[in-house]
């Protein structure tokens, strides 16, 4: 019965209602995909920062942290891995690599958002086009010989077509706008989680005196860094 009603609405709304149905299906597909993706990232980020913090404090924490990142691929582990791989660079150079990695994942988070942004504008415009067509049909009936009296249902059909297209366009636009803003908020939350994870790593480097030093041999620094196996790294002294 419901399917029959939906089919009736599509037929009564005219050809543009089929286009509206396609837009609605696209919107639903994007919303479902982005919803599960972003929520899985947020859930991972909430636990990752605590896990990596505890691991770095444990015995042989550095090796365990690198192993943990390799075994748990994702946005946050990739950031830490980039930090580990570039530990011997200056802070400015390392920050550049971390920013590049973060931007790559930002593009991943914003994937398909342009579809919702487009539908927010396209759906009402398509509904407006259907409304204009419906009104034109109604006026065409009025202008014919005999006018409304000869075919009283024709004008109501045009009005119905106009109202259905307007309503369909607004429903799709409202749905897309609500989830677009919702997803944008989630993306901002993930970016803050990414910043927090990077800050944890930089604080770890700073506490263990692994910052760049003038005249410090990077190859020796890397050897010292990779040879550490205690719970926390002892201060790396600059060669005399």
PDB file of C-alpha atoms in Angstrom:
ATOM      1  CA  UNK A   1       0.000   0.000   0.000  1.00  0.00           C
ATOM      2  CA  UNK A   2       2.808   2.371   0.885  1.00  0.00           C
ATOM      3  CA  UNK A   3       4.606   1.559  -2.365  1.00  0.00           C
ATOM      4  CA  UNK A   4       1.394   2.283  -4.254  1.00  0.00           C
ATOM      5  CA  UNK A   5       1.076   5.651  -2.528  1.00  0.00           C
ATOM      6  CA  UNK A   6       4.676   6.539  -3.306  1.00  0.00           C
ATOM      7  CA  UNK A   7       4.167   5.563  -6.936  1.00  0.00           C
ATOM      8  CA  UNK A   8       1.014   7.678  -7.016  1.00  0.00           C
ATOM      9  CA  UNK A   9       2.870  10.697  -5.677  1.00  0.00           C
ATOM     10  CA  UNK A  10       5.610  10.239  -8.281  1.00  0.00           C
ATOM     11  CA  UNK A  11       3.098  10.022 -11.090  1.00  0.00           C
ATOM     12  CA  UNK A  12       1.089  12.977  -9.813  1.00  0.00           C
ATOM     13  CA  UNK A  13       4.219  15.069  -9.305  1.00  0.00           C
ATOM     14  CA  UNK A  14       5.345  14.675 -12.885  1.00  0.00           C
ATOM     15  CA  UNK A  15       8.710  13.719 -14.440  1.00  0.00           C
ATOM     16  CA  UNK A  16      10.732  15.948 -12.127  1.00  0.00           C
ATOM     17  CA  UNK A  17       9.637  13.858  -9.137  1.00  0.00           C
ATOM     18  CA  UNK A  18      11.685  10.960 -10.520  1.00  0.00           C
ATOM     19  CA  UNK A  19      14.711  13.244 -10.570  1.00  0.00           C
ATOM     20  CA  UNK A  20      13.886  14.194  -6.979  1.00  0.00           C
ATOM     21  CA  UNK A  21      13.820  10.507  -6.052  1.00  0.00           C
ATOM     22  CA  UNK A  22      17.292  10.024  -7.538  1.00  0.00           C
ATOM     23  CA  UNK A  23      18.612  13.013  -5.570  1.00  0.00           C
ATOM     24  CA  UNK A  24      17.074  11.631  -2.387  1.00  0.00           C
ATOM     25  CA  UNK A  25      18.694   8.225  -2.878  1.00  0.00           C
ATOM     26  CA  UNK A  26      22.078   9.876  -3.508  1.00  0.00           C
ATOM     27  CA  UNK A  27      21.684  11.985  -0.369  1.00  0.00           C
ATOM     28  CA  UNK A  28      20.788   8.951   1.762  1.00  0.00           C
ATOM     29  CA  UNK A  29      23.761   6.961   0.420  1.00  0.00           C
ATOM     30  CA  UNK A  30      26.209   9.780   1.214  1.00  0.00           C
ATOM     31  CA  UNK A  31      24.689  10.399   4.656  1.00  0.00           C
ATOM     32  CA  UNK A  32      24.899   6.730   5.664  1.00  0.00           C
ATOM     33  CA  UNK A  33      28.474   6.343   4.392  1.00  0.00           C
ATOM     34  CA  UNK A  34      29.761   9.543   6.038  1.00  0.00           C
ATOM     35  CA  UNK A  35      27.907   8.824   9.284  1.00  0.00           C
ATOM     36  CA  UNK A  36      29.579   5.448   9.828  1.00  0.00           C
ATOM     37  CA  UNK A  37      32.991   6.644   8.617  1.00  0.00           C
ATOM     38  CA  UNK A  38      33.193   9.757  10.800  1.00  0.00           C
ATOM     39  CA  UNK A  39      31.806   8.028  13.872  1.00  0.00           C
ATOM     40  CA  UNK A  40      34.316   5.192  13.524  1.00  0.00           C
ATOM     41  CA  UNK A  41      37.157   7.746  13.298  1.00  0.00           C
ATOM     42  CA  UNK A  42      35.924   9.624  16.379  1.00  0.00           C
ATOM     43  CA  UNK A  43      35.599   6.385  18.327  1.00  0.00           C
ATOM     44  CA  UNK A  44      39.127   5.369  17.337  1.00  0.00           C
ATOM     45  CA  UNK A  45      40.541   8.781  18.254  1.00  0.00           C
ATOM     46  CA  UNK A  46      38.990   8.721  21.724  1.00  0.00           C
ATOM     47  CA  UNK A  47      40.739   5.485  22.615  1.00  0.00           C
ATOM     48  CA  UNK A  48      43.948   6.011  20.617  1.00  0.00           C
ATOM     49  CA  UNK A  49      45.188   9.048  22.534  1.00  0.00           C
ATOM     50  CA  UNK A  50      44.824   7.229  25.857  1.00  0.00           C
ATOM     51  CA  UNK A  51      46.369   4.025  24.526  1.00  0.00           C
ATOM     52  CA  UNK A  52      49.411   5.723  23.022  1.00  0.00           C
ATOM     53  CA  UNK A  53      49.921   7.795  26.176  1.00  0.00           C
ATOM     54  CA  UNK A  54      50.008   4.682  28.376  1.00  0.00           C
ATOM     55  CA  UNK A  55      52.217   2.809  25.926  1.00  0.00           C
ATOM     56  CA  UNK A  56      54.847   5.561  25.828  1.00  0.00           C
ATOM     57  CA  UNK A  57      55.012   5.476  29.626  1.00  0.00           C
ATOM     58  CA  UNK A  58      55.502   1.697  29.768  1.00  0.00           C
ATOM     59  CA  UNK A  59      58.734  -0.297  29.592  1.00  0.00           C
ATOM     60  CA  UNK A  60      60.222  -0.234  26.102  1.00  0.00           C
ATOM     61  CA  UNK A  61      57.457   2.242  25.342  1.00  0.00           C
ATOM     62  CA  UNK A  62      58.924   3.629  22.137  1.00  0.00           C
ATOM     63  CA  UNK A  63      59.162   0.281  20.392  1.00  0.00           C
ATOM     64  CA  UNK A  64      55.706  -0.691  21.635  1.00  0.00           C
ATOM     65  CA  UNK A  65      54.225   2.570  20.382  1.00  0.00           C
ATOM     66  CA  UNK A  66      55.693   2.089  16.907  1.00  0.00           C
ATOM     67  CA  UNK A  67      54.417  -1.498  16.845  1.00  0.00           C
ATOM     68  CA  UNK A  68      50.976  -0.389  18.028  1.00  0.00           C
ATOM     69  CA  UNK A  69      50.749   2.167  15.210  1.00  0.00           C
ATOM     70  CA  UNK A  70      51.758  -0.455  12.644  1.00  0.00           C
ATOM     71  CA  UNK A  71      49.140  -2.901  13.936  1.00  0.00           C
ATOM     72  CA  UNK A  72      46.348  -0.293  14.114  1.00  0.00           C
ATOM     73  CA  UNK A  73      46.406   1.629  10.810  1.00  0.00           C
ATOM     74  CA  UNK A  74      44.320   4.763  10.675  1.00  0.00           C
ATOM     75  CA  UNK A  75      44.368   8.532  10.752  1.00  0.00           C
ATOM     76  CA  UNK A  76      45.901   8.917  14.209  1.00  0.00           C
ATOM     77  CA  UNK A  77      48.437   6.092  13.962  1.00  0.00           C
ATOM     78  CA  UNK A  78      49.656   7.475  10.622  1.00  0.00           C
ATOM     79  CA  UNK A  79      50.328  10.850  12.262  1.00  0.00           C
ATOM     80  CA  UNK A  80      52.384   9.247  15.020  1.00  0.00           C
ATOM     81  CA  UNK A  81      54.227   7.099  12.471  1.00  0.00           C
ATOM     82  CA  UNK A  82      55.183  10.216  10.497  1.00  0.00           C
ATOM     83  CA  UNK A  83      56.437  11.748  13.735  1.00  0.00           C
ATOM     84  CA  UNK A  84      58.556   8.676  14.511  1.00  0.00           C
ATOM     85  CA  UNK A  85      59.952   8.527  10.982  1.00  0.00           C
ATOM     86  CA  UNK A  86      60.971  12.204  11.112  1.00  0.00           C
ATOM     87  CA  UNK A  87      62.161  12.401  14.708  1.00  0.00           C
ATOM     88  CA  UNK A  88      65.636  13.417  13.593  1.00  0.00           C
ATOM     89  CA  UNK A  89      64.466  16.390  11.571  1.00  0.00           C
ATOM     90  CA  UNK A  90      64.125  19.855  12.984  1.00  0.00           C
ATOM     91  CA  UNK A  91      60.792  20.682  14.588  1.00  0.00           C
ATOM     92  CA  UNK A  92      59.867  22.980  11.686  1.00  0.00           C
ATOM     93  CA  UNK A  93      60.589  20.254   9.130  1.00  0.00           C
ATOM     94  CA  UNK A  94      58.726  17.650  11.173  1.00  0.00           C
ATOM     95  CA  UNK A  95      55.735  19.955  11.591  1.00  0.00           C
ATOM     96  CA  UNK A  96      55.619  20.370   7.825  1.00  0.00           C
ATOM     97  CA  UNK A  97      55.439  16.602   7.296  1.00  0.00           C
ATOM     98  CA  UNK A  98      52.820  16.226  10.017  1.00  0.00           C
ATOM     99  CA  UNK A  99      50.716  18.998   8.466  1.00  0.00           C
ATOM    100  CA  UNK A 100      50.971  17.340   5.062  1.00  0.00           C
ATOM    101  CA  UNK A 101      49.763  14.054   6.539  1.00  0.00           C
ATOM    102  CA  UNK A 102      46.939  15.799   8.399  1.00  0.00           C
ATOM    103  CA  UNK A 103      45.801  17.562   5.215  1.00  0.00           C
ATOM    104  CA  UNK A 104      45.691  14.235   3.392  1.00  0.00           C
ATOM    105  CA  UNK A 105      43.351  12.825   6.028  1.00  0.00           C
ATOM    106  CA  UNK A 106      41.297  16.023   6.059  1.00  0.00           C
ATOM    107  CA  UNK A 107      40.541  15.474   2.382  1.00  0.00           C
ATOM    108  CA  UNK A 108      39.519  11.937   3.245  1.00  0.00           C
ATOM    109  CA  UNK A 109      37.140  13.180   5.952  1.00  0.00           C
ATOM    110  CA  UNK A 110      35.583  15.764   3.638  1.00  0.00           C
ATOM    111  CA  UNK A 111      35.006  13.273   0.835  1.00  0.00           C
ATOM    112  CA  UNK A 112      31.485  13.456  -0.658  1.00  0.00           C
ATOM    113  CA  UNK A 113      30.627  16.519   1.418  1.00  0.00           C
ATOM    114  CA  UNK A 114      30.433  18.470  -1.829  1.00  0.00           C
ATOM    115  CA  UNK A 115      27.541  16.216  -2.854  1.00  0.00           C
ATOM    116  CA  UNK A 116      25.450  17.290   0.135  1.00  0.00           C
ATOM    117  CA  UNK A 117      26.476  20.905  -0.420  1.00  0.00           C
ATOM    118  CA  UNK A 118      25.328  20.687  -4.042  1.00  0.00           C
ATOM    119  CA  UNK A 119      22.017  19.013  -3.171  1.00  0.00           C
ATOM    120  CA  UNK A 120      21.223  21.751  -0.646  1.00  0.00           C
ATOM    121  CA  UNK A 121      21.041  24.181  -3.567  1.00  0.00           C
ATOM    122  CA  UNK A 122      19.991  21.888  -6.406  1.00  0.00           C
ATOM    123  CA  UNK A 123      16.959  20.242  -4.803  1.00  0.00           C
ATOM    124  CA  UNK A 124      15.009  23.467  -4.065  1.00  0.00           C
ATOM    125  CA  UNK A 125      15.841  24.798  -7.531  1.00  0.00           C
ATOM    126  CA  UNK A 126      14.565  21.609  -9.102  1.00  0.00           C
ATOM    127  CA  UNK A 127      11.458  21.863  -6.936  1.00  0.00           C
ATOM    128  CA  UNK A 128      10.999  25.465  -8.056  1.00  0.00           C
ATOM    129  CA  UNK A 129      11.216  24.353 -11.670  1.00  0.00           C
ATOM    130  CA  UNK A 130       8.492  21.778 -11.020  1.00  0.00           C
ATOM    131  CA  UNK A 131       6.412  24.465  -9.330  1.00  0.00           C
ATOM    132  CA  UNK A 132       6.708  26.758 -12.355  1.00  0.00           C
ATOM    133  CA  UNK A 133       5.728  23.920 -14.681  1.00  0.00           C
ATOM    134  CA  UNK A 134       2.690  23.119 -12.533  1.00  0.00           C
ATOM    135  CA  UNK A 135       1.548  26.729 -12.467  1.00  0.00           C
ATOM    136  CA  UNK A 136       2.047  27.009 -16.229  1.00  0.00           C
ATOM    137  CA  UNK A 137      -0.157  23.958 -16.748  1.00  0.00           C
ATOM    138  CA  UNK A 138      -2.847  25.468 -14.529  1.00  0.00           C
ATOM    139  CA  UNK A 139      -2.842  28.765 -16.412  1.00  0.00           C
ATOM    140  CA  UNK A 140      -2.865  26.891 -19.689  1.00  0.00           C
ATOM    141  CA  UNK A 141      -6.145  25.229 -18.650  1.00  0.00           C
ATOM    142  CA  UNK A 142      -7.622  28.592 -17.700  1.00  0.00           C
ATOM    143  CA  UNK A 143      -6.644  30.036 -21.058  1.00  0.00           C
ATOM    144  CA  UNK A 144      -8.250  27.236 -23.064  1.00  0.00           C
ATOM    145  CA  UNK A 145     -11.766  27.490 -24.487  1.00  0.00           C
ATOM    146  CA  UNK A 146     -14.242  26.820 -21.740  1.00  0.00           C
ATOM    147  CA  UNK A 147     -11.586  27.389 -19.092  1.00  0.00           C
ATOM    148  CA  UNK A 148     -12.023  25.753 -15.708  1.00  0.00           C
ATOM    149  CA  UNK A 149     -15.688  24.957 -16.242  1.00  0.00           C
ATOM    150  CA  UNK A 150     -14.927  22.525 -19.060  1.00  0.00           C
ATOM    151  CA  UNK A 151     -12.179  20.674 -17.129  1.00  0.00           C
ATOM    152  CA  UNK A 152     -12.266  21.543 -13.425  1.00  0.00           C
ATOM    153  CA  UNK A 153      -9.793  18.836 -12.361  1.00  0.00           C
ATOM    154  CA  UNK A 154      -7.044  19.920 -14.744  1.00  0.00           C
ATOM    155  CA  UNK A 155      -6.222  23.075 -12.823  1.00  0.00           C
ATOM    156  CA  UNK A 156      -6.063  21.238  -9.503  1.00  0.00           C
ATOM    157  CA  UNK A 157      -3.660  18.743 -11.086  1.00  0.00           C
ATOM    158  CA  UNK A 158      -1.313  21.556 -12.026  1.00  0.00           C
ATOM    159  CA  UNK A 159      -1.458  23.000  -8.517  1.00  0.00           C
ATOM    160  CA  UNK A 160      -0.812  19.562  -7.015  1.00  0.00           C
ATOM    161  CA  UNK A 161       2.211  19.110  -9.267  1.00  0.00           C
ATOM    162  CA  UNK A 162       3.550  22.504  -8.187  1.00  0.00           C
ATOM    163  CA  UNK A 163       3.106  21.809  -4.469  1.00  0.00           C
ATOM    164  CA  UNK A 164       4.557  18.285  -4.615  1.00  0.00           C
ATOM    165  CA  UNK A 165       7.717  19.429  -6.387  1.00  0.00           C
ATOM    166  CA  UNK A 166       8.184  22.332  -3.976  1.00  0.00           C
ATOM    167  CA  UNK A 167       7.738  20.073  -0.951  1.00  0.00           C
ATOM    168  CA  UNK A 168      10.069  17.388  -2.328  1.00  0.00           C
ATOM    169  CA  UNK A 169      12.821  19.908  -3.049  1.00  0.00           C
ATOM    170  CA  UNK A 170      12.581  21.445   0.412  1.00  0.00           C
ATOM    171  CA  UNK A 171      12.571  18.062   2.166  1.00  0.00           C
ATOM    172  CA  UNK A 172      15.751  16.966   0.387  1.00  0.00           C
ATOM    173  CA  UNK A 173      17.463  20.319   1.008  1.00  0.00           C
ATOM    174  CA  UNK A 174      16.551  20.331   4.711  1.00  0.00           C
ATOM    175  CA  UNK A 175      17.781  16.745   5.116  1.00  0.00           C
ATOM    176  CA  UNK A 176      21.093  17.507   3.405  1.00  0.00           C
ATOM    177  CA  UNK A 177      21.595  20.788   5.276  1.00  0.00           C
ATOM    178  CA  UNK A 178      21.062  19.177   8.662  1.00  0.00           C
ATOM    179  CA  UNK A 179      23.517  16.353   8.053  1.00  0.00           C
ATOM    180  CA  UNK A 180      26.007  18.644   6.285  1.00  0.00           C
ATOM    181  CA  UNK A 181      26.302  20.823   9.386  1.00  0.00           C
ATOM    182  CA  UNK A 182      26.349  17.736  11.609  1.00  0.00           C
ATOM    183  CA  UNK A 183      29.230  16.193   9.648  1.00  0.00           C
ATOM    184  CA  UNK A 184      31.140  19.484   9.605  1.00  0.00           C
ATOM    185  CA  UNK A 185      30.948  19.549  13.381  1.00  0.00           C
ATOM    186  CA  UNK A 186      32.262  15.973  13.550  1.00  0.00           C
ATOM    187  CA  UNK A 187      35.136  16.837  11.209  1.00  0.00           C
ATOM    188  CA  UNK A 188      36.106  19.728  13.497  1.00  0.00           C
ATOM    189  CA  UNK A 189      36.083  17.317  16.453  1.00  0.00           C
ATOM    190  CA  UNK A 190      38.359  14.895  14.593  1.00  0.00           C
ATOM    191  CA  UNK A 191      40.772  17.708  13.704  1.00  0.00           C
ATOM    192  CA  UNK A 192      40.993  18.601  17.392  1.00  0.00           C
ATOM    193  CA  UNK A 193      41.723  14.965  18.204  1.00  0.00           C
ATOM    194  CA  UNK A 194      44.465  14.969  15.576  1.00  0.00           C
ATOM    195  CA  UNK A 195      45.972  18.121  17.082  1.00  0.00           C
ATOM    196  CA  UNK A 196      45.890  16.522  20.532  1.00  0.00           C
ATOM    197  CA  UNK A 197      47.653  13.372  19.321  1.00  0.00           C
ATOM    198  CA  UNK A 198      50.372  15.443  17.621  1.00  0.00           C
ATOM    199  CA  UNK A 199      50.753  17.542  20.779  1.00  0.00           C
ATOM    200  CA  UNK A 200      51.206  14.347  22.815  1.00  0.00           C
ATOM    201  CA  UNK A 201      53.995  13.282  20.485  1.00  0.00           C
ATOM    202  CA  UNK A 202      55.731  16.674  20.556  1.00  0.00           C
ATOM    203  CA  UNK A 203      55.552  16.750  24.356  1.00  0.00           C
ATOM    204  CA  UNK A 204      57.100  13.279  24.412  1.00  0.00           C
ATOM    205  CA  UNK A 205      59.957  14.509  22.223  1.00  0.00           C
ATOM    206  CA  UNK A 206      60.435  17.606  24.356  1.00  0.00           C
ATOM    207  CA  UNK A 207      60.396  15.758  27.688  1.00  0.00           C
ATOM    208  CA  UNK A 208      63.043  13.348  26.481  1.00  0.00           C
ATOM    209  CA  UNK A 209      65.295  16.051  25.035  1.00  0.00           C
ATOM    210  CA  UNK A 210      65.006  14.840  21.453  1.00  0.00           C
ATOM    211  CA  UNK A 211      64.537  18.303  20.014  1.00  0.00           C
ATOM    212  CA  UNK A 212      66.814  19.541  17.255  1.00  0.00           C
ATOM    213  CA  UNK A 213      70.143  20.951  18.405  1.00  0.00           C
ATOM    214  CA  UNK A 214      72.696  23.027  16.542  1.00  0.00           C
ATOM    215  CA  UNK A 215      75.688  20.998  15.558  1.00  0.00           C
ATOM    216  CA  UNK A 216      74.054  17.732  16.537  1.00  0.00           C
ATOM    217  CA  UNK A 217      74.859  14.890  14.139  1.00  0.00           C
ATOM    218  CA  UNK A 218      71.486  13.652  12.918  1.00  0.00           C
ATOM    219  CA  UNK A 219      72.776  10.152  12.206  1.00  0.00           C
ATOM    220  CA  UNK A 220      74.097   9.851  15.771  1.00  0.00           C
ATOM    221  CA  UNK A 221      70.877  11.299  17.099  1.00  0.00           C
ATOM    222  CA  UNK A 222      68.849   8.718  15.186  1.00  0.00           C
ATOM    223  CA  UNK A 223      71.048   5.900  16.499  1.00  0.00           C
ATOM    224  CA  UNK A 224      70.599   7.143  20.055  1.00  0.00           C
ATOM    225  CA  UNK A 225      66.869   7.514  19.542  1.00  0.00           C
ATOM    226  CA  UNK A 226      66.363   4.028  18.113  1.00  0.00           C
ATOM    227  CA  UNK A 227      68.561   2.384  20.754  1.00  0.00           C
ATOM    228  CA  UNK A 228      66.385   3.540  23.643  1.00  0.00           C
ATOM    229  CA  UNK A 229      64.484   0.729  25.322  1.00  0.00           C
ATOM    230  CA  UNK A 230      63.585   1.995  28.777  1.00  0.00           C
ATOM    231  CA  UNK A 231      60.188   3.228  29.921  1.00  0.00           C
ATOM    232  CA  UNK A 232      61.204   6.826  29.205  1.00  0.00           C
ATOM    233  CA  UNK A 233      64.096   8.099  27.183  1.00  0.00           C
ATOM    234  CA  UNK A 234      66.964   9.568  29.134  1.00  0.00           C
ATOM    235  CA  UNK A 235      68.192  12.980  28.067  1.00  0.00           C
ATOM    236  CA  UNK A 236      70.287  12.880  24.910  1.00  0.00           C
ATOM    237  CA  UNK A 237      73.276  15.072  25.542  1.00  0.00           C
ATOM    238  CA  UNK A 238      74.855  17.036  22.750  1.00  0.00           C
ATOM    239  CA  UNK A 239      78.352  15.822  21.955  1.00  0.00           C
ATOM    240  CA  UNK A 240      81.083  18.089  23.194  1.00  0.00           C
TER     241      UNK A 240
END
